[in-house]
mmCIF file of C-alpha atoms in Angstrom:
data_model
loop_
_atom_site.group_PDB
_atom_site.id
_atom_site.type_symbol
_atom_site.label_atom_id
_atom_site.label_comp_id
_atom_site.label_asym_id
_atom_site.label_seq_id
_atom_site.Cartn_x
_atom_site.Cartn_y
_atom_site.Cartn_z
ATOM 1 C CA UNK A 114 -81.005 8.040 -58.240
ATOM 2 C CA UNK A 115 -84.941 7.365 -59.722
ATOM 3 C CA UNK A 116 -83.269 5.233 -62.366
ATOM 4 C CA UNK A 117 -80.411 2.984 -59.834
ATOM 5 C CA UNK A 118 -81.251 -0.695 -60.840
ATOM 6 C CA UNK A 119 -81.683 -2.701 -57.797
ATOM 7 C CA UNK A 120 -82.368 -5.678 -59.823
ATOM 8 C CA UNK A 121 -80.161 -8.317 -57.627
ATOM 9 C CA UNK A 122 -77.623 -10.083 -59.517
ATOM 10 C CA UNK A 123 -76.629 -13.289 -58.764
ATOM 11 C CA UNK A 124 -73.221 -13.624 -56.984
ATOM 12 C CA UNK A 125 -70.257 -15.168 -57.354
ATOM 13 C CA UNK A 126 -69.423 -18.984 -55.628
ATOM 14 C CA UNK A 127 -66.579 -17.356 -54.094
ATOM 15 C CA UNK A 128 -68.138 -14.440 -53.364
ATOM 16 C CA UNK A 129 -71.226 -16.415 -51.158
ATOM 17 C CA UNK A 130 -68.773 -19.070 -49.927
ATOM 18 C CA UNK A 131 -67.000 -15.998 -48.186
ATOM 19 C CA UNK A 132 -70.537 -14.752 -47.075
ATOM 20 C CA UNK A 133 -71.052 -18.139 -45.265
ATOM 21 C CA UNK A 134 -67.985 -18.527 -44.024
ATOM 22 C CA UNK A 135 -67.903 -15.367 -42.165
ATOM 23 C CA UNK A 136 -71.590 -15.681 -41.092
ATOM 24 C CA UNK A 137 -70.770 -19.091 -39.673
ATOM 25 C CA UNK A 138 -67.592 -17.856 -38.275
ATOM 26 C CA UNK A 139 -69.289 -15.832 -35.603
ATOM 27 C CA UNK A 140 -70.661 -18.818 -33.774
ATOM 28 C CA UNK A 141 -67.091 -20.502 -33.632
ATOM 29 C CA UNK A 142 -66.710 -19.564 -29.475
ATOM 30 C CA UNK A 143 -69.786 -22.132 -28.799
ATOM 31 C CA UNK A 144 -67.316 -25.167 -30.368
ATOM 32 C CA UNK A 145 -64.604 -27.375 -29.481
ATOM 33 C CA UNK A 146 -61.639 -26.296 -30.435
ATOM 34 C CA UNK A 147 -60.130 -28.722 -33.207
ATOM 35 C CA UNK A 148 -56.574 -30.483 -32.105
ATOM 36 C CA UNK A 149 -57.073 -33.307 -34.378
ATOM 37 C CA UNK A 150 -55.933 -31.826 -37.988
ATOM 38 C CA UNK A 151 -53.910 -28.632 -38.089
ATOM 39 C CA UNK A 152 -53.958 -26.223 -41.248
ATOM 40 C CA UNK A 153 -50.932 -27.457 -42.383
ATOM 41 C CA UNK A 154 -52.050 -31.603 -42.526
ATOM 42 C CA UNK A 155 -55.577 -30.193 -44.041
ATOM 43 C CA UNK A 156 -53.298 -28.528 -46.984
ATOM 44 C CA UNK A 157 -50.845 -31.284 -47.251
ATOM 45 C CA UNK A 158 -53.866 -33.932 -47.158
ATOM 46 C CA UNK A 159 -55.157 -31.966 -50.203
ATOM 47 C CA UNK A 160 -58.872 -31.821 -48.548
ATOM 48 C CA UNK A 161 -59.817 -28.548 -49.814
ATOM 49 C CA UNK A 162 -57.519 -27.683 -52.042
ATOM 50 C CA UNK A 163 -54.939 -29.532 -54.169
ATOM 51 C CA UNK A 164 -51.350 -28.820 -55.330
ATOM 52 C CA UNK A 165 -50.732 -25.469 -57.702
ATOM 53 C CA UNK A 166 -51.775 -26.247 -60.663
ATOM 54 C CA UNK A 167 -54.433 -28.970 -60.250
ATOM 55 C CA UNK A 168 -57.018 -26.942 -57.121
ATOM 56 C CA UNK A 169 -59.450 -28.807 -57.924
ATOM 57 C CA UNK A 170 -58.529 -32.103 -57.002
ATOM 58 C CA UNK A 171 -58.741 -32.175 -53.568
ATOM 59 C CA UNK A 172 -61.062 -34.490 -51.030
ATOM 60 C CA UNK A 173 -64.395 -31.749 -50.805
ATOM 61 C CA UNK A 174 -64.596 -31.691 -54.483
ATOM 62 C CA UNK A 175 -64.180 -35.210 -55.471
ATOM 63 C CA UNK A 176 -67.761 -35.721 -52.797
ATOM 64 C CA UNK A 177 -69.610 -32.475 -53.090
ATOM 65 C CA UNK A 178 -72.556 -33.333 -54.096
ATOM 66 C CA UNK A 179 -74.008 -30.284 -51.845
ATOM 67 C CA UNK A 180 -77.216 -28.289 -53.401
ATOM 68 C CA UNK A 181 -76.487 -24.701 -50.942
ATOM 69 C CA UNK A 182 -73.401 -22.588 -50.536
ATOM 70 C CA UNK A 183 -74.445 -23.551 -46.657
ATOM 71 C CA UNK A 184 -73.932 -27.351 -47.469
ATOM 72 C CA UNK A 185 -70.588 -26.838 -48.843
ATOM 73 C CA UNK A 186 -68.932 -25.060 -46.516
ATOM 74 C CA UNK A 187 -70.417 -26.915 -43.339
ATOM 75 C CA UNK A 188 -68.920 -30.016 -45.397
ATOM 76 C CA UNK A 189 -65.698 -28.860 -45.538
ATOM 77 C CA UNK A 190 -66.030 -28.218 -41.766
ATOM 78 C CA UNK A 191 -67.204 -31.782 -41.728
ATOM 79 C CA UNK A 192 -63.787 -33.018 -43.282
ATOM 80 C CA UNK A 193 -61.639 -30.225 -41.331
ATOM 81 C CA UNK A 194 -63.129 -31.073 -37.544
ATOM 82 C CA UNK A 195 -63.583 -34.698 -36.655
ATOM 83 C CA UNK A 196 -66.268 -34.934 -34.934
ATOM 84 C CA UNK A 197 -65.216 -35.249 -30.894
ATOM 85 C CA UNK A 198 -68.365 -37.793 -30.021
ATOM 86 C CA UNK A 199 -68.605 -41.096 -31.501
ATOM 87 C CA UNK A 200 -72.216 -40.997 -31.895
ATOM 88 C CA UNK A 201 -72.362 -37.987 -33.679
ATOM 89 C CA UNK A 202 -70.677 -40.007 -37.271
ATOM 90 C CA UNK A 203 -73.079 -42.964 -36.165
ATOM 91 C CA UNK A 204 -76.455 -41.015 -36.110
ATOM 92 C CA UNK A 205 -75.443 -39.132 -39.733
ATOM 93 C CA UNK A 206 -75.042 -42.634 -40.888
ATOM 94 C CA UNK A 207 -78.130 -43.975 -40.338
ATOM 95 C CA UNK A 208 -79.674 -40.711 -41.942
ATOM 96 C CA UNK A 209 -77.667 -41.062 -45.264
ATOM 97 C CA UNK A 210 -78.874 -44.746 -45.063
ATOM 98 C CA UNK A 211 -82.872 -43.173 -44.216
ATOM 99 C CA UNK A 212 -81.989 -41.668 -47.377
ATOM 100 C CA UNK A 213 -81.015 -44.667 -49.656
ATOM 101 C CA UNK A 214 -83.719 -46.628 -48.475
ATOM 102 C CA UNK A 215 -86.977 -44.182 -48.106
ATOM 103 C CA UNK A 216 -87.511 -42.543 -51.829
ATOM 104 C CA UNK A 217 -90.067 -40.750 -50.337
ATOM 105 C CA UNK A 218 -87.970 -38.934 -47.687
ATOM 106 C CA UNK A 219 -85.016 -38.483 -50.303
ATOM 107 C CA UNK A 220 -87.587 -36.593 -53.000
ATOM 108 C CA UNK A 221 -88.986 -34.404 -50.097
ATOM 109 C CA UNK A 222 -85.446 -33.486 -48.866
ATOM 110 C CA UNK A 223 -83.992 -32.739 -51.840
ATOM 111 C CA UNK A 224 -87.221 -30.317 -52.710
ATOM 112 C CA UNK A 225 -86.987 -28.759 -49.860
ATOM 113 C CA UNK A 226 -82.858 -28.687 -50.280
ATOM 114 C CA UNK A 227 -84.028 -26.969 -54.022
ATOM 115 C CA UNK A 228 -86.458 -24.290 -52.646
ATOM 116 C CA UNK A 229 -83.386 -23.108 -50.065
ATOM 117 C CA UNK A 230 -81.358 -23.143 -53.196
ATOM 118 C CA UNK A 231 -83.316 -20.728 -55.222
ATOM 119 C CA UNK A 232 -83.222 -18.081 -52.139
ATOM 120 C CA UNK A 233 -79.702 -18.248 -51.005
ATOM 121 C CA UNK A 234 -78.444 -15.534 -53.221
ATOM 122 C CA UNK A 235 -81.429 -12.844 -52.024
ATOM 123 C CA UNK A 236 -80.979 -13.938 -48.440
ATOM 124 C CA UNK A 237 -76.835 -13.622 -48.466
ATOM 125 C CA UNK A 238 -76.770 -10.400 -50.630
ATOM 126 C CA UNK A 239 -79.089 -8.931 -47.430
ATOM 127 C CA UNK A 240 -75.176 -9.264 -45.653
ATOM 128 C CA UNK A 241 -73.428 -8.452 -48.964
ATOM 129 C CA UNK A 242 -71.826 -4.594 -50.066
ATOM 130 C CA UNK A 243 -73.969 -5.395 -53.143
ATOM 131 C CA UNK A 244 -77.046 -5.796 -51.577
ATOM 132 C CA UNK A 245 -78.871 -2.437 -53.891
ATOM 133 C CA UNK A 246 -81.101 -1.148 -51.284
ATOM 134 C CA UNK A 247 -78.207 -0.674 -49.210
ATOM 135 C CA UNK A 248 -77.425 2.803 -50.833
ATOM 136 C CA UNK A 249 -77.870 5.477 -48.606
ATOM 137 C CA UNK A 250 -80.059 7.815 -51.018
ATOM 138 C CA UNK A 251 -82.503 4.787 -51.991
ATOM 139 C CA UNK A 252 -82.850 3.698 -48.091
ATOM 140 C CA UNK A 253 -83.541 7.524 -47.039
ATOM 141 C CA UNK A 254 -86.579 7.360 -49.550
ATOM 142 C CA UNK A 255 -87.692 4.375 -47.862
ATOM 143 C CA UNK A 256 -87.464 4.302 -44.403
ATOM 144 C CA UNK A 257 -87.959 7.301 -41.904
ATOM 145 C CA UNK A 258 -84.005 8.316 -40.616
ATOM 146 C CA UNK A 259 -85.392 10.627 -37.942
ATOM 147 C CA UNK A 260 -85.097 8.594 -34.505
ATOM 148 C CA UNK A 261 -88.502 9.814 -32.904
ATOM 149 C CA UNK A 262 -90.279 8.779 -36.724
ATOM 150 C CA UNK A 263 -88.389 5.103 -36.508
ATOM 151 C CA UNK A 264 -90.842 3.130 -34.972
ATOM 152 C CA UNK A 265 -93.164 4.745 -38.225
ATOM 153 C CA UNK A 266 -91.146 2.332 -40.085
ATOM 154 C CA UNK A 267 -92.398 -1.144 -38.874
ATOM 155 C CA UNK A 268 -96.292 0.013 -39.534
ATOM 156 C CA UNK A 269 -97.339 -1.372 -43.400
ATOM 157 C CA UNK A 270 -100.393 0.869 -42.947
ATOM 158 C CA UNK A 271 -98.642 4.498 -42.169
ATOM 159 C CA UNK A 272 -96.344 3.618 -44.868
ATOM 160 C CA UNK A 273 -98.814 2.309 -47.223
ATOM 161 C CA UNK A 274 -100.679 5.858 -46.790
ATOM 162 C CA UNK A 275 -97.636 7.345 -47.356
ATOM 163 C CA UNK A 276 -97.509 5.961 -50.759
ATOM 164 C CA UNK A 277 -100.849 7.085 -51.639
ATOM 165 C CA UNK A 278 -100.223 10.275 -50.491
ATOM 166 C CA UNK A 279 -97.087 10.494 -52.642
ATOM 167 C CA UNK A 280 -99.063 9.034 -55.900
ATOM 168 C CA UNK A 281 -102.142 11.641 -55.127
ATOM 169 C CA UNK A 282 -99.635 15.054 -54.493
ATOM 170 C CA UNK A 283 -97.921 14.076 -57.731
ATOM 171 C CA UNK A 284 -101.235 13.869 -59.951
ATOM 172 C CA UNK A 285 -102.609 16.576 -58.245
ATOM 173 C CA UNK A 286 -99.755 18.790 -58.515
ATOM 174 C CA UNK A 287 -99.506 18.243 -62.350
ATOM 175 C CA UNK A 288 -104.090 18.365 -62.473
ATOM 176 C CA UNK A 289 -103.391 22.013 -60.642
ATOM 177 C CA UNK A 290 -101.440 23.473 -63.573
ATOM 178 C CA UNK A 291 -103.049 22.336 -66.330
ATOM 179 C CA UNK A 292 -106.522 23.683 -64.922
ATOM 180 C CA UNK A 293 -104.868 26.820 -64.627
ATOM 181 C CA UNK A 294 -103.387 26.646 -67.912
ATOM 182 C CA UNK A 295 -107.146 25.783 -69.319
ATOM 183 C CA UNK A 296 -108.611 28.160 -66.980
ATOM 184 C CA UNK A 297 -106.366 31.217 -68.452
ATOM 185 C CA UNK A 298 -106.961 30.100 -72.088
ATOM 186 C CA UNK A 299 -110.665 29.600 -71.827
ATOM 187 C CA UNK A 300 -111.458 32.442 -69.766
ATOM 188 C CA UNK A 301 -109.075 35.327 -70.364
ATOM 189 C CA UNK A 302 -107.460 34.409 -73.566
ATOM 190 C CA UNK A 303 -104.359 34.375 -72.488
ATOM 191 C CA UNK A 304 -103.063 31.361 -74.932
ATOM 192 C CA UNK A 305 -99.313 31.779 -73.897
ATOM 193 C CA UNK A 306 -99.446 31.938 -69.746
ATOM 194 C CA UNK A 307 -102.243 28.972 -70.256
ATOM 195 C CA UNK A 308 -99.412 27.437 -72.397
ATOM 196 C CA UNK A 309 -97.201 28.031 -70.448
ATOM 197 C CA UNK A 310 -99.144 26.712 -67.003
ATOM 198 C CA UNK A 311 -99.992 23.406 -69.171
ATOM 199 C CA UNK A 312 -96.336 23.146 -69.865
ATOM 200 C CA UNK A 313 -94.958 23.043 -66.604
ATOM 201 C CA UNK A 314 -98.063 21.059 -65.087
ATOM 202 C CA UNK A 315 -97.218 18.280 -67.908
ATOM 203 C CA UNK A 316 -93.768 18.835 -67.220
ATOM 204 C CA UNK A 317 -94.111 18.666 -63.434
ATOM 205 C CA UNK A 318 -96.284 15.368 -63.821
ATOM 206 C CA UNK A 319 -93.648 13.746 -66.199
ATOM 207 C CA UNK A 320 -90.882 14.539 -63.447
ATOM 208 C CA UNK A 321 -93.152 12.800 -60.684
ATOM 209 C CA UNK A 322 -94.024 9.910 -62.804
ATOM 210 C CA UNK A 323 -90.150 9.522 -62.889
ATOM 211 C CA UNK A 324 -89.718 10.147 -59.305
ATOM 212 C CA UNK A 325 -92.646 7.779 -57.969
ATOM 213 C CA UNK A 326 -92.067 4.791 -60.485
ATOM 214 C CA UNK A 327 -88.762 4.958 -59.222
ATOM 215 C CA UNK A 328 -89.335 4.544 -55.561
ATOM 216 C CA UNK A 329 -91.951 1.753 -56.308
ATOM 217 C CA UNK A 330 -89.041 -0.407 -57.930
ATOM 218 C CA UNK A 331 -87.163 0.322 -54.525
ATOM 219 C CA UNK A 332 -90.251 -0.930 -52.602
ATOM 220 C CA UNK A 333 -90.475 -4.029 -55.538
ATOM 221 C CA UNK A 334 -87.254 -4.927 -54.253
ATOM 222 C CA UNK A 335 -87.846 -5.701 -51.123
ATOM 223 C CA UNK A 336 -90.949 -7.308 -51.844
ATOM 224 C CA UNK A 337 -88.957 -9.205 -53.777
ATOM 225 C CA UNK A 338 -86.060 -10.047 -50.942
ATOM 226 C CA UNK A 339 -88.939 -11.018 -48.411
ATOM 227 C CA UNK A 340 -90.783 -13.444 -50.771
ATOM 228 C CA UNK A 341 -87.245 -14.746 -51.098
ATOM 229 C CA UNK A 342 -87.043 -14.783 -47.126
ATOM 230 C CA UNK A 343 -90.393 -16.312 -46.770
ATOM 231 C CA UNK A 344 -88.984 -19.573 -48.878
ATOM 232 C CA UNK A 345 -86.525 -19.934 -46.663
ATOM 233 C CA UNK A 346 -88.463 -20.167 -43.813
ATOM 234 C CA UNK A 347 -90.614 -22.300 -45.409
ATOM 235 C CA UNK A 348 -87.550 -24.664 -46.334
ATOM 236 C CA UNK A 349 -86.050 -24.549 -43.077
ATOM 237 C CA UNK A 350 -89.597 -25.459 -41.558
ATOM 238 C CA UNK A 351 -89.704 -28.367 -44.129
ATOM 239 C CA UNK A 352 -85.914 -30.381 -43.326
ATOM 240 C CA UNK A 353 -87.333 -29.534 -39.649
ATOM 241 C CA UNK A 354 -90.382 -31.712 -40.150
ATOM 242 C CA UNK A 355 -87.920 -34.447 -41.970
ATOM 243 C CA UNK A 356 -85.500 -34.591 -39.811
ATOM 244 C CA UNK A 357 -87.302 -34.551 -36.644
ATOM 245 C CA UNK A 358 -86.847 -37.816 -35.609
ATOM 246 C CA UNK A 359 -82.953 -38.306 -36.174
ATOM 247 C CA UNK A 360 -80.675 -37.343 -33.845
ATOM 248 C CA UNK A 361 -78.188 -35.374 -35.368
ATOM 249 C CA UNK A 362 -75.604 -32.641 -34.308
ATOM 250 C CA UNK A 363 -77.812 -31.150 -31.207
ATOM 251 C CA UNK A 364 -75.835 -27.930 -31.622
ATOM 252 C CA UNK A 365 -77.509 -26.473 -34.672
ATOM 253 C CA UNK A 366 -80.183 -29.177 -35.397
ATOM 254 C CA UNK A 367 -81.971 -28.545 -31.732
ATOM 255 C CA UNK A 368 -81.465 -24.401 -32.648
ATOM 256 C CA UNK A 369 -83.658 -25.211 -36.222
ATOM 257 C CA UNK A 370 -86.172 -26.801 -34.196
ATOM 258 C CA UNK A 371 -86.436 -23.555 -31.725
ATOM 259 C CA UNK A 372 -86.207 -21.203 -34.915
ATOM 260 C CA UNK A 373 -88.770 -22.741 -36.917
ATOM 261 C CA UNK A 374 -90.891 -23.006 -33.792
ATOM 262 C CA UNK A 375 -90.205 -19.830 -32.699
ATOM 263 C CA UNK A 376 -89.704 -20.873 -29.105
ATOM 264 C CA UNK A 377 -86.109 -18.885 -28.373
ATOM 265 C CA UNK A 378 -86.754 -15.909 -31.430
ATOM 266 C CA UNK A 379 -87.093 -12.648 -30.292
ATOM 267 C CA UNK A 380 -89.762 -10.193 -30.244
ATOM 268 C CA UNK A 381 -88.846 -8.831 -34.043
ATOM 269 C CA UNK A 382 -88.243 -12.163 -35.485
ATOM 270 C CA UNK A 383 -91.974 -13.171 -34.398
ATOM 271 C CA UNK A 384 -93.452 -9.782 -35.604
ATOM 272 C CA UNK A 385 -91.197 -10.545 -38.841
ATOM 273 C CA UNK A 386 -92.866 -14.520 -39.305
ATOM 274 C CA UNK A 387 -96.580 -12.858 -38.814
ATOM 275 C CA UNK A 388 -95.902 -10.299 -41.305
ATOM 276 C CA UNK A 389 -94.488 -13.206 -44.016
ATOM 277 C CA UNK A 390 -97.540 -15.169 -43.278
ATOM 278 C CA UNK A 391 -99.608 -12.561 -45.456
ATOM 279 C CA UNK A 392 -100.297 -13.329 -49.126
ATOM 280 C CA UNK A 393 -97.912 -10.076 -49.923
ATOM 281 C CA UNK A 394 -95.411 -12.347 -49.814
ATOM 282 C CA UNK A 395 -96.729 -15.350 -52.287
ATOM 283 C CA UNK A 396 -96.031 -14.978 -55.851
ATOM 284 C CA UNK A 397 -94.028 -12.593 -57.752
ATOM 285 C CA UNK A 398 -92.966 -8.592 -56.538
ATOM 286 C CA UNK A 399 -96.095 -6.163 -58.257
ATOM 287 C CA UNK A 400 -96.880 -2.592 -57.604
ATOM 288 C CA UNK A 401 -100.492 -3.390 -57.011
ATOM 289 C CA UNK A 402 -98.811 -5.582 -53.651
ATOM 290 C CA UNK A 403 -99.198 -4.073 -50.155
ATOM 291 C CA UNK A 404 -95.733 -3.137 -50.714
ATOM 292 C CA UNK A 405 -96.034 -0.860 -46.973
ATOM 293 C CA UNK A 406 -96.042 -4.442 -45.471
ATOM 294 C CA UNK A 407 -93.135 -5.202 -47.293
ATOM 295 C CA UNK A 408 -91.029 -2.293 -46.302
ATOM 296 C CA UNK A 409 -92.244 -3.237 -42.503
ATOM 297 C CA UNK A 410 -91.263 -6.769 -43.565
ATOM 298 C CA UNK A 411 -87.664 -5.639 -44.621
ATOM 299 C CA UNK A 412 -87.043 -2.890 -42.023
ATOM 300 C CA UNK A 413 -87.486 -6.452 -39.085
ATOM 301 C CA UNK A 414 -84.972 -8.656 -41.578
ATOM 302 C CA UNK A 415 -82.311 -5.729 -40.854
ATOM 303 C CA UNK A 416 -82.371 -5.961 -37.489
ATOM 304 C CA UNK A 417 -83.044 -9.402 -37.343
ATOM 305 C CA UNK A 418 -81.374 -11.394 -40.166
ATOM 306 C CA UNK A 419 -78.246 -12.855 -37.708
ATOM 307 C CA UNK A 420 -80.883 -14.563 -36.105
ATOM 308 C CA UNK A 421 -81.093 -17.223 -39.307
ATOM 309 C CA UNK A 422 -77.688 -18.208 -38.509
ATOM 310 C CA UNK A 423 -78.209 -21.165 -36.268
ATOM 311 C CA UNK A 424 -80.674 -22.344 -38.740
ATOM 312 C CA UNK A 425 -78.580 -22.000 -41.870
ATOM 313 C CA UNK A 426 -75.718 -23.996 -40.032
ATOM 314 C CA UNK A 427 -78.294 -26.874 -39.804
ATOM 315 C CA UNK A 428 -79.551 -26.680 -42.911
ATOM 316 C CA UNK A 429 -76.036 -26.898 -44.407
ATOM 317 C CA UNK A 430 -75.651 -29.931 -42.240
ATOM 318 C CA UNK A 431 -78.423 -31.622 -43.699
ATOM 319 C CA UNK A 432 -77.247 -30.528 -47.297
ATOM 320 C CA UNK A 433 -73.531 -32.198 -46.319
ATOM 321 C CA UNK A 434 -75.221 -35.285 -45.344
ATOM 322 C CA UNK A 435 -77.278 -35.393 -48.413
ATOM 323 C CA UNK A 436 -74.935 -34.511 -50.428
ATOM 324 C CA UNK A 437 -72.997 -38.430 -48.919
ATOM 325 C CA UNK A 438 -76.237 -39.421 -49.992
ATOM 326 C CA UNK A 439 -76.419 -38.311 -53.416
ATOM 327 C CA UNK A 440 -72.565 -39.603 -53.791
ATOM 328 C CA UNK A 441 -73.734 -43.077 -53.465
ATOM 329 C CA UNK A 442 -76.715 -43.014 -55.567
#
């Protein structure tokens, strides 16, 4: 199990495009139900798919111009649920026209569009079967299972000493033997049980070496998923600040504003933004991080993670809209 690789690949279009679809799925009972287009005029209109034999010509592919798996599939919702309020079409409008005719706000949208980009895959695989960490041998050496040592797992410094302690036993351990080893050569000339002592103690500290450096790579890893996190926040705060003075679909737009602000998060999302405020999470994943903060950090984002949700749905709004925007350019 020491040597698993928990590297995370990058998945599949269809693969994430299913991971959306479902996470966006689960907010379905808060909208109206659609009466306008049926499945069967959405398939015969060809505006998702086209006939056998030629899928990709179809209406969402001829205008995706969408950066995030988020942006594509709230465009096809776009194209699949007219909206029910006039205004809703006119206020996207004069966005996609903000767009055309502020460079400035199309360069900053499109960065921050980019940096949500480059996270998407760590951020869905946290919901994915593929997700590495998710193995229950690896998250056993990580996190506490006992129910009365659970709370243990949210504190970076208890399980920061815990990996000290683990580093120290194992080089100690290995130190023990070989002093013995020298101790019964030097003193008592007994070459082969002092042999033999240095043996296993070199041994012993080889088999720890393997067993240590491999739980570091687990704790890499999700160093690695919250720096990932932590730009999404970040891009999520930054189409907040853009957007912020456009009136577009209240439904998930207001919910971005509430998220990023954290005025309707709960208790662990909160504890989880303080914790990805810390320069752990700035940079690249190293062993020499305070990688007990990011096991705190990643032991929140399991509990928490549906929480993003809301946010996502807006940010894949903004990404449709852009995308319109990018089509005309």
């Amino acid at each position: 199990i020491f040597f698993t690789d928990v590297e995370v690949k990058p998945l599949p279009t269809l693969e994430r495009q299913h991971l959306v679809t479902d996470l966006f799925s689960r907010t379905l009972q808060d909208r109206p139900t659609n009466t306008v287009l049926m499945a069967p005029v959405i398939n015969e209109l060809n505006i998702l798919c086209g006939e056998l034999g030629s899928l990709n010509v179809n209406l969402r592919d001829i205008v995706n111009r969408t950066t995030t798996t988020f942006g594509s599939i709230v465009l096809a919702r776009m194209l699949t649920e007219p909206a029910a309020d006039a205004s809703i079409p006119i206020q996207r409008q004069k966005f996609i026209r903000a767009l055309l005719e502020d460079e400035k706000l199309y360069n900053a949208c499109e960065q921050a569009l980019l940096s949500a980009q480059a996270s998407e895959n760590h951020l869905l695989t946290l919901w994915s079967e593929k997700n590495p960490l998710d193995t229950k041998q690896i998250h056993d050496m990580l996190f506490f299972s006992w129910d009365f040592c659970k709370p243990l797992n949210k504190s970076p410094k208890f399980l920061e000493s815990i990996r000290a302690v683990l580093g120290g036993f194992g080089v100690g351990y290995s130190l023990m033997y070989l002093g013995v080893g020298a101790s019964l050569a030097y003193n008592y000339k007994d070459y082969f049980n002092g042999s033999l002592c240095a043996g296993v103690g070199l041994f012993s500290g080889y088999k720890m070496y393997q067993m240590v450096s491999g739980i570091e790579r687990f704790k890499i890893a999700t160093q690695e998923f919250m720096i990932h996190t932590r730009s999404m926040i970040d891009a999520l705060k930054d189409v907040s600040n853009l957007t912020d003075s456009y009136v577009l679909d209240q439904n998930y737009h207001g919910q971005l504003k509430n998220f990023v602000d954290q005025t309707t998060t709960s208790n662990g999302m909160n504890r989880l933004f303080d914790l990805l405020k810390k320069d752990t999470f700035k940079g690249q994943a190293s062993m020499f991080s305070y990688l007990g903060r990011a096991l705190a950090a990643y032991k929140h984002m399991e509990e928490v993670k549906d929480e993003f949700t809301p946010a996502l749905e807006a940010l894949g709004e903004i990404d449709a809209l852009f995308s319109a925007a990018k089509l005309i350019k």
